[in-house]
XYZ file of N, CA and C in Angstrom:
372
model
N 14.146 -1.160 21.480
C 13.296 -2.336 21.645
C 13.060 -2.975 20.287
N 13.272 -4.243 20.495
C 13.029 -4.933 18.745
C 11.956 -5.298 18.930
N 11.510 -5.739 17.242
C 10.273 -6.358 17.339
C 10.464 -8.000 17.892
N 9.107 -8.409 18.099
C 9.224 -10.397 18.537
C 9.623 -10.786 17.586
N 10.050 -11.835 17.947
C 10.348 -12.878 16.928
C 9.189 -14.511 17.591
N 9.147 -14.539 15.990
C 7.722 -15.760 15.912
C 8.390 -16.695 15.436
N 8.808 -17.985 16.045
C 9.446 -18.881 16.252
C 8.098 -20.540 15.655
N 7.899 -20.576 14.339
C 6.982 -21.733 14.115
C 7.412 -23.105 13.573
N 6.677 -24.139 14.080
C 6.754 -25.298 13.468
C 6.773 -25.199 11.641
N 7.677 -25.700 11.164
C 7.828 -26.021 9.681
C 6.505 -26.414 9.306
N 6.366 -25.486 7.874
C 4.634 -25.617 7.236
C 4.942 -27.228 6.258
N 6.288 -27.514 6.060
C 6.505 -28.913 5.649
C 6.123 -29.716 6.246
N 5.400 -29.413 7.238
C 5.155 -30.584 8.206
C 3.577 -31.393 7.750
N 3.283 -30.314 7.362
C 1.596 -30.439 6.439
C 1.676 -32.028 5.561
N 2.676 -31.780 4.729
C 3.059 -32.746 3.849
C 2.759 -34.403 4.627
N 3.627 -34.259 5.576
C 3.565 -35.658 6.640
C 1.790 -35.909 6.818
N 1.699 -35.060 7.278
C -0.335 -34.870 7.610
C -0.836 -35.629 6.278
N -0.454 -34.959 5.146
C -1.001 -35.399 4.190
C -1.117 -36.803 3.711
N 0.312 -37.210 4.115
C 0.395 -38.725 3.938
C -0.082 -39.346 4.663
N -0.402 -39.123 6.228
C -0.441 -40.069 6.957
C -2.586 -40.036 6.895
N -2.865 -38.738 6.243
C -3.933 -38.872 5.753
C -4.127 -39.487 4.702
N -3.430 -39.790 3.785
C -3.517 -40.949 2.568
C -3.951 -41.925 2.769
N -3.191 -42.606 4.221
C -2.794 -43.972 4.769
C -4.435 -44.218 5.746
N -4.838 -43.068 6.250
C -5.967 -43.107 6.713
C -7.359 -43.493 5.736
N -6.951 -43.005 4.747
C -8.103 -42.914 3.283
C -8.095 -44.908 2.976
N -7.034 -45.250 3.180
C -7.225 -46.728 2.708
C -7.970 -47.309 3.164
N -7.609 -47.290 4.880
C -8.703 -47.570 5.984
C -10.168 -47.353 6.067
N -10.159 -46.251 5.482
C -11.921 -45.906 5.449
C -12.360 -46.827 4.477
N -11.560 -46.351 3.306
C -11.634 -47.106 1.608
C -12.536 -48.778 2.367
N -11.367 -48.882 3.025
C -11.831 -50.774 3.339
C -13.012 -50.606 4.430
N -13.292 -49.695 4.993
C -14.527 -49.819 5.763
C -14.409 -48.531 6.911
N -15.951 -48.216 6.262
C -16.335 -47.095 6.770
C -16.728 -46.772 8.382
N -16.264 -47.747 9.205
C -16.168 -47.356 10.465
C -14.763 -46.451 11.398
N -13.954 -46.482 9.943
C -12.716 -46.267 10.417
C -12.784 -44.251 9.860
N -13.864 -44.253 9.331
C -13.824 -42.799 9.426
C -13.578 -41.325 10.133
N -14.509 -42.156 11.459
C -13.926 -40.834 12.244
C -12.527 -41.117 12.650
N -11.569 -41.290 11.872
C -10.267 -41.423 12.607
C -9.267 -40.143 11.623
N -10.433 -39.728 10.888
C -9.751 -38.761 9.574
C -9.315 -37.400 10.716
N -10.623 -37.029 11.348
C -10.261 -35.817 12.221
C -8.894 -35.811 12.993
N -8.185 -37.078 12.775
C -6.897 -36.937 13.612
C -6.117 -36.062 12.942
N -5.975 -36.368 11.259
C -5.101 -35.316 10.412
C -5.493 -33.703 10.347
N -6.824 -33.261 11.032
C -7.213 -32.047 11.167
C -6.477 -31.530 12.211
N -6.259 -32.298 12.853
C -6.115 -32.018 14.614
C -4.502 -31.691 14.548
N -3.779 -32.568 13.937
C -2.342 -32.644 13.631
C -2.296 -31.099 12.648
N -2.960 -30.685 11.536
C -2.549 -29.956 11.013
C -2.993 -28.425 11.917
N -4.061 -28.410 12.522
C -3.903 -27.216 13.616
C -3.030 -27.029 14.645
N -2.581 -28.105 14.948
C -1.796 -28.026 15.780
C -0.215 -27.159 15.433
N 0.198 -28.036 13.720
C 1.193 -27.226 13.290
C 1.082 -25.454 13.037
N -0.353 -25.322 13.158
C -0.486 -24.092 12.554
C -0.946 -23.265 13.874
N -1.118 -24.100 14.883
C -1.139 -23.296 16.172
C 0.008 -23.364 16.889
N 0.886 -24.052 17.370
C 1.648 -24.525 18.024
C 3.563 -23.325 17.300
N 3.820 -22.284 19.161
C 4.808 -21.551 18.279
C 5.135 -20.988 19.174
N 6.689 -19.722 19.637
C 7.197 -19.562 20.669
C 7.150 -17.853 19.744
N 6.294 -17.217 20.550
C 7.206 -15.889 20.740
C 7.733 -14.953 21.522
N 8.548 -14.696 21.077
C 9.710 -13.888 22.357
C 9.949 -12.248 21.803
N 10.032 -11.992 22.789
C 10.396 -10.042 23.023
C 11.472 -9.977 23.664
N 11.571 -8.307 24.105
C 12.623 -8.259 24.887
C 11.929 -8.649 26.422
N 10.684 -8.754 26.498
C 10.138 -8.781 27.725
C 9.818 -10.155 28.665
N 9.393 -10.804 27.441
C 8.972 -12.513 27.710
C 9.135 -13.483 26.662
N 8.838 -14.560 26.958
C 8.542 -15.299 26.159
C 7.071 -16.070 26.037
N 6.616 -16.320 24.761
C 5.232 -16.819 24.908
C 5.076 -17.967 24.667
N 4.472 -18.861 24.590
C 4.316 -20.238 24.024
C 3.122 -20.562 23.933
N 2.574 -20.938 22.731
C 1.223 -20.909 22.273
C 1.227 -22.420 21.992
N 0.287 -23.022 22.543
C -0.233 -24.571 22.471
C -1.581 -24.493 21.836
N -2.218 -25.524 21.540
C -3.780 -26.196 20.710
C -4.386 -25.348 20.890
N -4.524 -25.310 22.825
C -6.047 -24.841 23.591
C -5.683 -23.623 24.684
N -3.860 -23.412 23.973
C -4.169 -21.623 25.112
C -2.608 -21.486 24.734
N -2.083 -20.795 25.973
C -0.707 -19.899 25.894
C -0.177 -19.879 27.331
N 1.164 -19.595 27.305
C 2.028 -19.148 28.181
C 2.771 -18.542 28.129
N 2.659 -17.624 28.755
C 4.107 -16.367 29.092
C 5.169 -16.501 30.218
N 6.249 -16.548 29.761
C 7.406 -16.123 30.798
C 8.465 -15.545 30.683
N 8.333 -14.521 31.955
C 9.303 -13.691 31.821
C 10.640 -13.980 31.498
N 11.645 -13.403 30.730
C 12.956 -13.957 30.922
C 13.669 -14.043 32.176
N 13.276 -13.183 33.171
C 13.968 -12.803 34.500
C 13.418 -14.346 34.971
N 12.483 -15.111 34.840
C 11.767 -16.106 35.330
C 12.538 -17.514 34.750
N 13.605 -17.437 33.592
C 14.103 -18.541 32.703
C 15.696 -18.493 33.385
N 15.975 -19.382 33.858
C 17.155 -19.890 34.516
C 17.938 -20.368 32.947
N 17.535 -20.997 32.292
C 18.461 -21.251 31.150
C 17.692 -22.276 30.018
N 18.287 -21.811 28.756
C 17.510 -23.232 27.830
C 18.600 -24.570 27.731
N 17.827 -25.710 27.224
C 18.875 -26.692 27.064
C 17.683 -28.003 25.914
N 18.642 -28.389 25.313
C 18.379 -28.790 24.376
C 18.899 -30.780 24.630
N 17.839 -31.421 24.375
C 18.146 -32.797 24.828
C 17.501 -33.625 23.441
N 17.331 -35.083 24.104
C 16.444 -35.372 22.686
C 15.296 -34.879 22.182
N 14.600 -34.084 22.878
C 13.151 -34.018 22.138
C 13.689 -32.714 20.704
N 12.731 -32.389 20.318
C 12.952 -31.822 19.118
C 13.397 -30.653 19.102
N 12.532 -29.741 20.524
C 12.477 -28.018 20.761
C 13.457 -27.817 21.727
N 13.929 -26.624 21.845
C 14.600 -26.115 23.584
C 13.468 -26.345 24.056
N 13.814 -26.335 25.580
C 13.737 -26.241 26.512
C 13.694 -25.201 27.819
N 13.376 -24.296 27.887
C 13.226 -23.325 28.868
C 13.274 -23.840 30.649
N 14.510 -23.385 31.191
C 14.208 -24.358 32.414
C 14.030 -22.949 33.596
N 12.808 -22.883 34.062
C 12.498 -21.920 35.267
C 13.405 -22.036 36.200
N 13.221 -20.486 36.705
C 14.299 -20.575 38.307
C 13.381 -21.540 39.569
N 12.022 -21.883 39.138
C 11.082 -22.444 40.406
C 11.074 -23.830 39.944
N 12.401 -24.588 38.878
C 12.155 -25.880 38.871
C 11.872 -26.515 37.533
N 10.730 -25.539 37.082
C 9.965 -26.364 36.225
C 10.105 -26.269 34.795
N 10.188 -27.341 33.829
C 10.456 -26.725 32.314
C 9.479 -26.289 31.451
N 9.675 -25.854 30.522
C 8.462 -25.243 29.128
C 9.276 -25.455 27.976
N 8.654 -26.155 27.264
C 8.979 -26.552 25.550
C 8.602 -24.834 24.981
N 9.947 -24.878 24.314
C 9.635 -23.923 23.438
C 9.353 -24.674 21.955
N 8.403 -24.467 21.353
C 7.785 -25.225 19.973
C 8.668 -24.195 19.069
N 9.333 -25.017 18.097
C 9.671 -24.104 16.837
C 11.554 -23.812 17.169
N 11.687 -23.386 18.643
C 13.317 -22.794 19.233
C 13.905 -24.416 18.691
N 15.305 -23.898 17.926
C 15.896 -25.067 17.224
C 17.741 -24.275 17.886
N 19.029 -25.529 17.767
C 19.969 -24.755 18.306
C 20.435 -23.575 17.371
N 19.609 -24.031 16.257
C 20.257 -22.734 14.661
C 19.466 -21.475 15.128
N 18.009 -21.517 16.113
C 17.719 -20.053 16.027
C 17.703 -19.500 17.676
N 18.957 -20.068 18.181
C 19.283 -19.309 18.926
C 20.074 -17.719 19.115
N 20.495 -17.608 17.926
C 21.126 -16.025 17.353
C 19.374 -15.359 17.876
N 18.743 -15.605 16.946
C 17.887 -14.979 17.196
C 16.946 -14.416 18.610
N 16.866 -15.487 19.623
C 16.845 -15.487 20.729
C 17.774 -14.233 21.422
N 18.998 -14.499 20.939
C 20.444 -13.479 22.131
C 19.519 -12.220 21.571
N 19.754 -11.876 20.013
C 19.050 -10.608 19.756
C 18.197 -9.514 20.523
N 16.828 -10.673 20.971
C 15.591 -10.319 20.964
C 15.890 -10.288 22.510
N 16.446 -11.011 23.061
C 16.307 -10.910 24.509
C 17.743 -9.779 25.162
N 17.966 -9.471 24.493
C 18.972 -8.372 24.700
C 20.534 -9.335 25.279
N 20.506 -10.438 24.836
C 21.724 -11.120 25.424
C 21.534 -12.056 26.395
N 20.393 -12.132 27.372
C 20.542 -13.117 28.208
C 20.911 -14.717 27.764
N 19.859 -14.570 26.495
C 20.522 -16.489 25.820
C 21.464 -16.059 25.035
N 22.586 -16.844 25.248
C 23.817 -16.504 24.875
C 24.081 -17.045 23.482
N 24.656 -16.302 22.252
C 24.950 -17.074 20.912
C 26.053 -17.760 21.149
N 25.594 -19.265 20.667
C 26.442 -20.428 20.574
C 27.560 -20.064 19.135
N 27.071 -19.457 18.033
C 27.605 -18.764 16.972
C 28.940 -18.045 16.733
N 28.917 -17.742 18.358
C 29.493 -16.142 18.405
C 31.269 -16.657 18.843
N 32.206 -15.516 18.370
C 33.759 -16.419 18.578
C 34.034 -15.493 20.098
C-alpha cells in the first residue's frame, strides 16, 4: 500500500492574488467605499491553499473552500481532460468531479497510487 499523493494548486498562484490585490489598493486609494472588496484577495488566496485532490489506493478525495469529497475508484468510470484547467473524474452514475491540482503531467502519479486503474499516458 503506498502512501497518498496530495495533488495542490501552484503556491505561484499567490503572486496573481497579490497583484490583483495591488489593483484593488488603487481602488480603495481613490475611495474608500471600495474597501470591502479587499476580502476578495483573502478568499482567492484560501482557496489556493484549500483547494486539492488526494488519492490512495482506496479513493480519491477532493477538498473544496467549505468541505470535501470522497470517491471510490471502483465509483470513477474514467478521467478526461477538456478545457478547464483540472481532470476530470467521470462517475459510473453519470456525474463529474473536478479534480483541483490533477494536471495530464501528474497522471504517472495517479497509475502509481491507484494501483493501475488510471492508465500512464507516459508509458511505451
Amino acid at each position: 500500500m503506498s502512501s497518498p499523493v496530495v495533488l495542490r494548486i501552484s503556491p505561484m498562484a499567490h503572486f496573481a492574488v497579490g497583484f490583483f490585490a495591488l489593483g484593488l489598493l488603487t481602488l480603495v486609494a481613490a475611495n474608500a467605499w471600495f474597501a470591502p472588496l479587499l476580502v476578495i484577495p483573502v478568499l482567492l488566496s484560501a482557496l489556493i491553499i484549500r483547494r486539492r485532490t488526494v488519492a490512495d489506493s482506496e479513493s480519491v478525495t477532493v477538498r473544496t473552500l467549505f468541505g470535501s469529497q470522497s470517491v471510490r475508484w471502483e465509483d470513477i468510470q474514467g478521467l478526461r481532460f477538456g478545457r478547464r484547467l483540472w481532470g476530470i473524474a467521470q462517475r459510473r452514475d453519470g456525474s463529474e468531479l473536478t479534480l483541483p491540482g490533477v494536471t495530464f503531467s501528474t497522471l504517472p502519479l495517479l497509475t502509481e497510487v491507484s494501483s493501475g486503474r488510471v492508465p500512464n499516458p507516459y508509458e511505451k
